[in-house]
CSV table of C-alpha atoms and ligand atoms in Angstrom, one decimal:
chain,number,residue,atom,x,y,z
A,19,MET,CA,69.7,166.2,120.5
A,20,ASP,CA,69.1,162.0,121.1
A,21,LYS,CA,72.0,162.1,123.8
A,22,LEU,CA,71.2,163.1,127.6
A,23,THR,CA,73.8,166.1,128.8
A,24,ILE,CA,74.3,167.6,131.7
A,25,ARG,CA,71.4,169.6,132.3
A,26,ASP,CA,68.5,166.8,131.8
A,27,ILE,CA,69.9,164.9,135.4
A,28,ASP,CA,69.6,165.8,139.0
A,29,VAL,CA,72.3,165.5,139.8
A,30,ALA,CA,71.9,167.4,143.4
A,31,GLY,CA,73.3,165.7,146.7
A,32,LYS,CA,75.2,163.0,144.4
A,33,THR,CA,78.3,161.9,143.8
A,34,VAL,CA,79.4,162.9,139.9
A,35,LEU,CA,82.2,160.9,138.6
A,36,VAL,CA,82.9,163.3,135.0
A,37,ARG,CA,85.2,161.4,132.8
A,38,VAL,CA,87.5,164.9,132.4
A,39,ASP,CA,90.9,165.4,129.1
A,40,PHE,CA,93.4,166.7,131.5
A,41,ASN,CA,95.8,164.6,129.5
A,42,VAL,CA,98.3,168.7,128.8
A,43,PRO,CA,101.8,169.0,127.9
A,44,ARG,CA,104.4,169.5,130.1
A,45,ASP,CA,108.1,169.9,130.7
A,46,ALA,CA,110.4,167.4,130.1
A,47,ALA,CA,112.5,168.5,132.1
A,48,THR,CA,110.4,170.4,134.8
A,49,GLY,CA,107.6,168.4,134.6
A,50,LYS,CA,105.7,172.3,134.9
A,51,ILE,CA,101.8,172.2,132.9
A,52,THR,CA,103.0,174.3,129.6
A,53,ASP,CA,100.0,174.4,128.7
A,54,ASP,CA,95.9,174.2,130.3
A,55,ASN,CA,94.1,175.0,127.6
A,56,ARG,CA,92.4,170.9,128.1
A,57,ILE,CA,91.9,171.8,132.2
A,58,VAL,CA,90.4,175.3,131.3
A,59,ALA,CA,88.6,173.3,128.3
A,60,ALA,CA,86.9,170.9,131.4
A,61,LEU,CA,85.8,174.1,133.6
A,62,PRO,CA,81.9,175.2,132.7
A,63,THR,CA,81.4,171.3,133.1
A,64,ILE,CA,82.8,171.4,136.2
A,65,LYS,CA,81.1,174.7,137.9
A,66,TYR,CA,78.2,173.9,135.7
A,67,LEU,CA,78.0,170.5,137.7
A,68,LEU,CA,78.7,171.8,141.3
A,69,ASP,CA,76.8,175.3,140.6
A,70,HIS,CA,73.8,171.9,140.9
A,71,ASN,CA,74.7,170.7,144.1
A,72,PRO,CA,75.6,167.1,144.2
A,73,LYS,CA,77.7,165.7,147.1
A,74,ALA,CA,81.3,165.4,144.8
A,75,VAL,CA,82.8,166.0,141.5
A,76,VAL,CA,84.8,162.5,141.3
A,77,LEU,CA,87.3,163.3,138.4
A,78,PHE,CA,88.9,160.5,136.3
A,79,SER,CA,91.5,161.5,133.2
A,80,HIS,CA,94.0,159.6,131.4
A,81,LEU,CA,97.8,161.8,131.4
A,82,GLY,CA,100.4,160.8,128.5
A,83,LYS,CA,101.1,157.0,127.8
A,84,VAL,CA,101.6,154.8,131.0
A,85,LYS,CA,103.3,151.3,131.0
A,86,THR,CA,106.4,151.1,132.9
A,87,GLU,CA,107.3,152.0,136.5
A,88,GLU,CA,109.1,155.3,135.6
A,89,ASP,CA,106.3,156.4,133.2
A,90,LYS,CA,104.1,156.6,136.5
A,91,ALA,CA,106.4,158.5,138.2
A,92,LYS,CA,106.9,161.3,134.7
A,93,ASN,CA,102.3,161.2,134.3
A,94,ASP,CA,101.7,161.8,138.3
A,95,MET,CA,98.2,163.5,137.4
A,96,ALA,CA,99.7,165.3,141.2
A,97,VAL,CA,100.5,168.2,138.1
A,98,VAL,CA,97.1,168.9,137.7
A,99,ALA,CA,95.7,169.5,141.0
A,100,PRO,CA,97.5,173.4,141.8
A,101,ALA,CA,95.9,174.1,138.5
A,102,LEU,CA,92.5,172.9,138.5
A,103,ALA,CA,92.7,174.1,142.1
A,104,GLU,CA,93.7,177.8,140.9
A,105,LEU,CA,91.2,178.1,138.1
A,106,LEU,CA,88.3,177.2,139.9
A,107,GLY,CA,88.6,179.1,142.4
A,108,LYS,CA,88.6,176.0,145.8
A,109,ASP,CA,89.9,173.4,146.6
A,110,VAL,CA,90.2,170.7,145.0
A,111,LYS,CA,91.3,167.0,146.8
A,112,PHE,CA,93.6,164.7,145.0
A,113,VAL,CA,93.6,161.1,145.0
A,114,PRO,CA,97.4,159.7,144.7
A,115,VAL,CA,95.7,156.2,143.8
A,116,THR,CA,93.3,154.4,141.0
A,117,ARG,CA,91.0,152.3,143.9
A,118,GLY,CA,91.2,151.1,147.5
A,119,PRO,CA,90.3,152.1,150.4
A,120,GLU,CA,91.9,155.7,150.1
A,121,LEU,CA,89.5,156.3,147.3
A,122,GLU,CA,86.5,155.0,148.6
A,123,GLU,CA,87.2,157.6,151.8
A,124,ALA,CA,87.5,160.2,149.8
A,125,VAL,CA,84.2,159.7,148.1
A,126,LYS,CA,82.5,159.1,150.5
A,127,ASN,CA,82.7,161.0,153.2
A,128,ALA,CA,83.1,163.9,150.8
A,129,GLU,CA,81.0,167.1,151.2
A,130,ASN,CA,79.4,169.7,150.1
A,131,GLY,CA,80.3,169.9,146.2
A,132,GLN,CA,83.6,168.2,147.2
A,133,VAL,CA,86.0,168.2,143.7
A,134,ILE,CA,88.1,165.5,143.7
A,135,LEU,CA,90.6,165.0,142.2
A,136,VAL,CA,91.9,160.8,140.8
A,137,GLN,CA,95.5,159.5,139.9
A,138,ASN,CA,95.7,158.5,136.4
A,139,THR,CA,93.3,155.4,135.3
A,140,ARG,CA,96.1,155.0,133.2
A,141,TYR,CA,97.7,154.7,136.2
A,142,GLU,CA,95.8,151.0,135.6
A,143,LYS,CA,96.6,148.5,133.6
A,144,GLY,CA,93.3,147.3,133.0
A,145,GLU,CA,92.2,150.8,131.7
A,146,THR,CA,92.9,150.7,127.9
A,147,LYS,CA,91.4,147.1,128.2
A,148,ASN,CA,88.3,147.7,129.5
A,149,ASP,CA,88.7,145.9,132.3
A,150,PRO,CA,85.2,144.9,132.7
A,151,GLU,CA,86.3,144.8,136.6
A,152,LEU,CA,87.8,148.0,137.0
A,153,GLY,CA,85.2,149.4,134.7
A,154,LYS,CA,82.6,148.0,137.8
A,155,TYR,CA,84.1,149.1,140.1
A,156,TRP,CA,85.2,153.3,139.3
A,157,ALA,CA,81.4,152.8,138.9
A,158,SER,CA,80.3,151.4,142.3
A,159,LEU,CA,81.9,155.1,143.6
A,160,GLY,CA,79.2,157.0,142.4
A,161,ASP,CA,75.5,157.5,140.7
A,162,VAL,CA,75.6,159.5,138.5
A,163,PHE,CA,78.7,159.7,134.8
A,164,VAL,CA,79.7,162.3,132.6
A,165,GLU,CA,81.3,161.8,129.6
A,166,ASP,CA,83.0,165.5,128.9
A,167,ALA,CA,86.5,164.3,127.4
A,168,PHE,CA,86.2,163.8,123.4
A,169,GLY,CA,89.7,163.6,123.0
A,170,SER,CA,89.3,160.1,124.3
A,171,VAL,CA,86.1,158.7,123.2
A,172,HIS,CA,87.2,156.6,120.7
A,173,ARG,CA,88.8,155.0,122.0
A,174,ALA,CA,87.1,151.4,124.8
A,175,HIS,CA,88.7,151.7,127.7
A,176,ALA,CA,87.2,151.4,131.1
A,177,SER,CA,87.7,155.8,132.1
A,178,THR,CA,85.5,156.3,128.8
A,179,VAL,CA,83.0,152.9,128.5
A,180,GLY,CA,84.0,151.0,131.6
A,181,ILE,CA,82.3,153.1,134.1
A,182,PRO,CA,78.3,154.4,131.9
A,183,THR,CA,77.6,151.3,130.7
A,184,ASN,CA,78.0,150.1,134.7
A,185,LEU,CA,76.2,153.5,135.9
A,186,HIS,CA,73.0,156.0,134.7
A,187,PRO,CA,72.5,158.2,133.9
A,188,ALA,CA,75.4,158.2,132.1
A,189,ALA,CA,75.3,161.8,130.3
A,190,ALA,CA,77.7,164.5,128.4
A,191,GLY,CA,78.9,167.5,129.5
A,192,PHE,CA,79.6,170.8,127.8
A,193,LEU,CA,82.5,170.2,125.5
A,194,LEU,CA,81.3,167.0,124.4
A,195,GLU,CA,77.9,168.3,124.1
A,196,LYS,CA,79.4,170.6,121.3
A,197,GLU,CA,82.2,168.6,119.7
A,198,ILE,CA,78.5,166.4,118.5
A,199,ALA,CA,76.3,168.3,118.2
A,200,TYR,CA,79.1,170.5,114.8
A,201,ILE,CA,80.7,167.5,114.0
A,202,GLY,CA,77.7,164.4,114.5
A,203,LYS,CA,75.5,166.7,112.6
A,204,ALA,CA,77.7,167.7,109.7
A,205,VAL,CA,77.7,164.1,109.1
A,206,SER,CA,74.3,163.0,109.8
A,207,ASP,CA,72.1,165.3,109.2
A,208,PRO,CA,73.8,168.9,107.7
A,209,GLU,CA,72.7,171.9,106.3
A,210,ARG,CA,73.6,172.3,103.2
A,211,PRO,CA,75.8,173.0,101.5
A,212,LEU,CA,78.0,171.2,103.5
A,213,VAL,CA,81.8,171.8,101.8
A,214,ALA,CA,84.6,169.2,103.9
A,215,ILE,CA,88.3,171.2,103.2
A,216,LEU,CA,90.6,168.1,103.7
A,217,GLY,CA,94.7,169.1,104.2
A,218,GLY,CA,97.5,167.8,105.3
A,219,SER,CA,100.4,165.3,104.8
A,220,LYS,CA,98.5,161.6,103.3
A,221,VAL,CA,95.7,160.7,101.8
A,222,SER,CA,96.4,157.2,103.9
A,223,SER,CA,95.5,159.3,107.5
A,224,LYS,CA,92.1,160.8,105.8
A,225,ILE,CA,90.8,157.8,103.7
A,226,GLY,CA,88.2,157.2,106.2
A,227,VAL,CA,87.3,160.8,106.4
A,228,ILE,CA,87.8,160.5,101.8
A,229,GLU,CA,84.8,158.3,101.8
A,230,ASN,CA,82.5,158.9,104.0
A,231,LEU,CA,82.8,162.7,103.5
A,232,LEU,CA,81.5,161.5,99.7
A,233,GLY,CA,78.6,159.7,100.5
A,234,ILE,CA,77.7,162.9,102.2
A,235,ALA,CA,79.8,166.4,101.2
A,236,ASP,CA,78.4,168.4,98.6
A,237,LYS,CA,82.0,169.6,97.8
A,238,ILE,CA,85.4,167.8,98.9
A,239,ILE,CA,88.2,170.0,98.3
A,240,ILE,CA,91.7,169.1,98.7
A,241,GLY,CA,95.0,170.2,99.8
A,242,GLY,CA,98.1,169.5,101.1
A,243,GLY,CA,101.1,167.1,99.9
A,244,MET,CA,97.8,164.7,99.8
A,245,ALA,CA,96.7,167.0,96.7
A,246,TYR,CA,100.2,165.4,94.8
A,247,THR,CA,99.1,161.8,94.2
A,248,PHE,CA,95.3,162.9,93.2
A,249,ASN,CA,97.9,164.7,90.3
A,250,ALA,CA,100.0,161.6,90.5
A,251,ALA,CA,96.6,159.6,89.2
A,252,LYS,CA,95.5,162.5,86.9
A,253,GLY,CA,98.6,161.5,85.3
A,254,LEU,CA,100.7,165.0,86.3
A,255,LYS,CA,103.7,165.8,86.9
A,256,ILE,CA,104.3,166.0,90.4
A,257,GLY,CA,108.3,166.2,90.5
A,258,LYS,CA,109.3,165.3,94.3
A,259,SER,CA,107.0,166.1,95.6
A,260,LEU,CA,105.0,164.1,98.6
A,261,LEU,CA,103.4,160.6,96.9
A,262,GLU,CA,101.9,157.5,97.9
A,263,ALA,CA,102.3,155.0,95.4
A,264,ASP,CA,100.2,153.1,96.9
A,265,LYS,CA,97.8,155.0,96.9
A,266,ILE,CA,97.3,156.5,93.2
A,267,ASP,CA,94.9,154.2,92.7
A,268,LEU,CA,92.6,154.3,95.7
A,269,ALA,CA,93.1,158.0,94.3
A,270,LYS,CA,92.2,157.6,90.6
A,271,SER,CA,88.7,155.8,92.1
A,272,TYR,CA,87.8,158.6,94.2
A,273,ILE,CA,88.3,161.2,91.6
A,274,GLU,CA,85.7,158.8,89.6
A,275,LYS,CA,83.5,158.7,92.2
A,276,GLY,CA,83.5,162.6,93.3
A,277,GLY,CA,83.3,163.4,89.6
A,278,ASP,CA,82.8,167.0,90.4
A,279,LYS,CA,82.5,166.8,94.2
A,280,LEU,CA,86.1,166.9,94.6
A,281,VAL,CA,88.0,169.8,93.9
A,282,LEU,CA,92.0,169.6,93.8
A,283,PRO,CA,94.6,172.8,93.2
A,284,CYS,CA,94.9,173.8,90.3
A,285,ASP,CA,98.3,175.6,91.1
A,286,THR,CA,100.9,174.9,93.0
A,287,VAL,CA,103.8,177.2,95.0
A,288,ILE,CA,106.7,174.5,94.6
A,289,ASN,CA,110.6,174.6,95.0
A,290,ASN,CA,113.3,173.3,93.9
A,291,ALA,CA,114.6,172.3,97.3
A,292,PHE,CA,112.5,171.6,101.3
A,293,SER,CA,113.4,174.8,103.0
A,294,GLU,CA,111.9,179.3,102.5
A,295,GLU,CA,114.9,179.3,99.8
A,296,GLY,CA,115.8,177.6,96.3
A,297,ASP,CA,113.2,177.9,92.8
A,298,ILE,CA,110.6,179.6,95.1
A,299,LYS,CA,107.8,179.8,92.1
A,300,VAL,CA,104.1,179.1,90.6
A,301,VAL,CA,103.4,176.5,88.0
A,302,GLU,CA,99.4,175.1,86.7
A,303,GLY,CA,99.9,171.5,86.2
A,304,ASP,CA,102.5,170.0,86.0
A,305,ILE,CA,105.2,170.0,87.8
A,306,PRO,CA,108.8,170.1,87.1
A,307,ASP,CA,111.0,167.1,88.0
A,308,GLY,CA,114.3,168.1,91.2
A,309,TYR,CA,110.8,170.8,92.6
A,310,MET,CA,108.7,170.5,94.5
A,311,GLY,CA,104.9,171.2,96.0
A,312,LEU,CA,105.2,173.4,99.3
A,313,ASP,CA,101.3,175.4,99.1
A,314,ILE,CA,98.4,175.3,96.6
A,315,GLY,CA,98.7,178.2,94.9
A,316,PRO,CA,96.5,181.8,94.2
A,317,LYS,CA,94.0,179.8,91.5
A,318,SER,CA,93.1,177.5,94.2
A,319,ILE,CA,92.7,179.7,96.8
A,320,ALA,CA,90.8,181.7,94.8
A,321,ALA,CA,88.6,178.9,93.4
A,322,ILE,CA,88.3,177.1,97.3
A,323,LYS,CA,87.6,181.2,98.1
A,324,LYS,CA,84.0,180.5,95.9
A,325,GLU,CA,82.9,177.0,96.3
A,326,LEU,CA,82.9,179.0,100.1
A,327,GLU,CA,80.3,181.0,98.6
A,328,GLY,CA,77.1,179.6,100.3
A,329,ALA,CA,78.1,177.3,102.4
A,330,LYS,CA,75.9,176.0,105.2
A,331,THR,CA,78.4,173.8,106.6
A,332,VAL,CA,81.9,173.7,106.7
A,333,ILE,CA,84.6,170.6,107.9
A,334,TRP,CA,88.5,171.0,107.7
A,335,ASN,CA,90.9,169.2,108.3
A,336,GLY,CA,94.7,170.3,107.3
A,337,PRO,CA,96.5,172.1,105.9
A,338,MET,CA,96.7,173.7,102.5
A,339,GLY,CA,101.0,173.5,102.6
A,340,VAL,CA,103.9,172.9,104.3
A,341,PHE,CA,102.2,176.1,107.4
A,342,GLU,CA,105.5,176.0,109.1
A,343,MET,CA,107.4,177.9,107.0
A,344,PRO,CA,105.7,181.1,105.9
A,345,THR,CA,106.5,181.4,103.0
A,346,PHE,CA,104.6,178.6,102.9
A,347,ALA,CA,101.4,179.2,104.6
A,348,LYS,CA,99.5,181.0,102.3
A,349,GLY,CA,97.5,178.8,101.0
A,350,THR,CA,96.1,177.5,105.2
A,351,LEU,CA,95.3,181.0,106.3
A,352,GLU,CA,93.6,181.9,103.8
A,353,VAL,CA,91.4,179.4,104.2
A,354,CYS,CA,92.0,180.0,107.5
A,355,GLU,CA,90.2,184.0,107.2
A,356,ALA,CA,88.1,182.1,104.5
A,357,LEU,CA,85.7,180.5,107.0
A,358,ALA,CA,86.4,183.2,109.8
A,359,ASN,CA,84.5,185.6,107.2
A,360,MET,CA,81.6,183.1,106.9
A,361,PRO,CA,79.4,183.8,110.2
A,362,GLU,CA,76.6,182.4,108.8
A,363,ALA,CA,77.8,178.7,108.3
A,364,ASN,CA,78.9,176.1,110.4
A,365,THR,CA,82.6,176.8,110.6
A,366,ILE,CA,84.1,173.9,112.0
A,367,ILE,CA,87.5,172.8,112.8
A,368,GLY,CA,89.2,169.4,113.4
A,369,GLY,CA,91.3,168.8,115.5
A,370,GLY,CA,95.4,169.3,115.3
A,371,ASP,CA,97.0,170.7,112.5
A,372,SER,CA,94.4,172.9,111.9
A,373,ALA,CA,92.9,173.6,115.0
A,374,ALA,CA,95.4,175.1,115.9
A,375,ALA,CA,96.1,177.1,112.7
A,376,VAL,CA,92.9,178.8,113.9
A,377,LYS,CA,93.2,179.1,117.6
A,378,GLN,CA,97.4,180.5,116.0
A,379,LEU,CA,96.0,183.1,113.7
A,380,GLY,CA,93.9,184.4,115.9
A,381,TYR,CA,90.6,182.9,114.4
A,382,ALA,CA,89.5,180.5,117.4
A,383,ASP,CA,86.5,182.5,118.3
A,384,LYS,CA,84.8,183.3,114.8
A,385,VAL,CA,84.2,179.7,113.7
A,386,SER,CA,82.0,178.2,115.5
A,387,HIS,CA,83.8,175.1,116.5
A,388,ILE,CA,87.3,173.9,117.3
A,389,SER,CA,87.7,170.6,117.7
A,390,THR,CA,89.6,169.2,121.2
A,391,GLY,CA,90.0,166.3,119.5
A,392,GLY,CA,92.1,165.0,116.8
A,393,GLY,CA,92.1,161.3,115.9
A,394,ALA,CA,88.4,161.3,118.0
A,395,SER,CA,87.5,164.5,115.7
A,396,LEU,CA,88.7,162.1,112.5
A,397,GLU,CA,87.4,159.1,113.2
A,398,TYR,CA,83.8,161.1,113.7
A,399,MET,CA,83.8,162.7,110.5
A,400,GLU,CA,85.2,158.8,109.7
A,401,GLY,CA,81.2,157.9,110.6
A,402,LYS,CA,82.4,156.0,112.7
A,403,VAL,CA,80.4,154.6,116.3
A,404,LEU,CA,82.9,156.4,119.0
A,405,PRO,CA,82.0,154.4,122.1
A,406,GLY,CA,82.2,157.1,124.7
A,407,ILE,CA,79.7,158.4,122.9
A,408,ALA,CA,77.7,155.4,122.3
A,409,ALA,CA,77.8,154.5,125.6
A,410,VAL,CA,76.7,157.7,126.9
A,411,ASP,CA,72.2,157.4,127.6
A,412,ALA,CA,69.8,158.6,125.4
A,413,LYS,CA,66.7,161.5,125.6
B,518,LIG,P1,98.7,165.7,108.7
B,518,LIG,O1,99.4,165.1,110.2
B,518,LIG,O2,98.7,164.6,107.7
B,518,LIG,O3,97.3,166.8,109.0
B,518,LIG,O4,99.8,166.5,108.2
B,518,LIG,C1,100.2,167.9,108.3
B,518,LIG,C2,101.1,168.3,107.7
B,518,LIG,O5,100.9,168.1,106.4
B,518,LIG,C3,102.1,169.7,108.0
B,518,LIG,O6,103.0,169.2,109.0
B,518,LIG,C4,102.4,170.3,106.8
B,518,LIG,O7,102.8,170.5,107.1
B,518,LIG,C5,102.1,169.3,105.3
B,518,LIG,N1,102.5,169.7,104.5
B,518,LIG,C6,100.8,169.8,104.2
B,518,LIG,N2,101.7,170.3,102.9
B,518,LIG,C7,102.4,170.4,102.0
B,518,LIG,C8,102.8,169.7,101.3
B,518,LIG,N3,102.4,170.3,100.2
B,518,LIG,N4,104.5,168.8,101.6
B,518,LIG,C9,104.4,167.5,102.4
B,518,LIG,N5,103.5,168.5,103.8
B,518,LIG,C10,102.9,169.0,103.1
């Protein structure tokens, strides 16, 4: 990897500023954290830093969206401090402000690896605008910067880009390092064959990924709701399946450009209602009027398994059907299982629904990498330069 990581920097006696992702889901009524996965995911980096005798580890993160004063009360980072302290087994000093003497004194007076958690970065209007003064100010508080909030690196904000613009060394934490090692490598220098499996509801949300991967992958397998726009482009009837009429021409161009590389489902599980009740059957080719495709069929599943044979890198993003309904989850489940049974390959799961499916089905430790960022992983797979990664120093 050509980026500096925390293993390359000396943090002894230093104040280390870390951009983490503590944007945890909370119960709307009680405000309590409902899933602490993101805090748990940040622990290896924080613990590694603490093991290397820093003066202080100062943690920055956003939490929810903050537009009004009411949003501030709803998204107070204070809720994270006790959860983090318990997971770390160590006292965490929460600073309820994002600037000023209280923050500056807390950092200045810290010693022996004190962990400091700063208030929600989005309390500052300048955060999402990457206000240069704000990035410079936060940078002035520390000696070293660590970027570890992969889920936020596609955004050029003061905490993700402003700080490392002004503070060096700026290194990647373990979470970010893993995303670069897997997704970054898969889209820049993959071990081949590289097979991409793309699903989900819309062609429009995956245009960038399809375009980029058409130039990189050895095979692109399309499934999910977006497959019907491709089928429509081929002249097939799709009944009342999901369709993006304004993307038919684009789908046509991908089919032409992709040739054998692009693999579309050859059969479909259909129903006459968006429901688990009704006239459910499998068809090949045209979908009759009044019916909609809700999952890929058994022949398509078998074809995907065949395409996966011998693959060295697999990228998967988006479910193969309406997996929220168990009747139409088979395609997604079987893809999941197939990837879990490829120990020789780099199996990479994009964030969002596919990541949730892999975890829910108990395959999390059977795949190589589950991305921690939804939007960020999509943009990374689109081949875009993510500003928060660009801001990390080269080795
Ligand atoms: P996305 O957010 O674009 O990744 O899409 C995920 C959503 O696509 C899930 O909620 C699935 O239920 C939905 N989806 C997948 N296949 C289909 C389909 N055949 N018809 C309608 N929705 C689908």
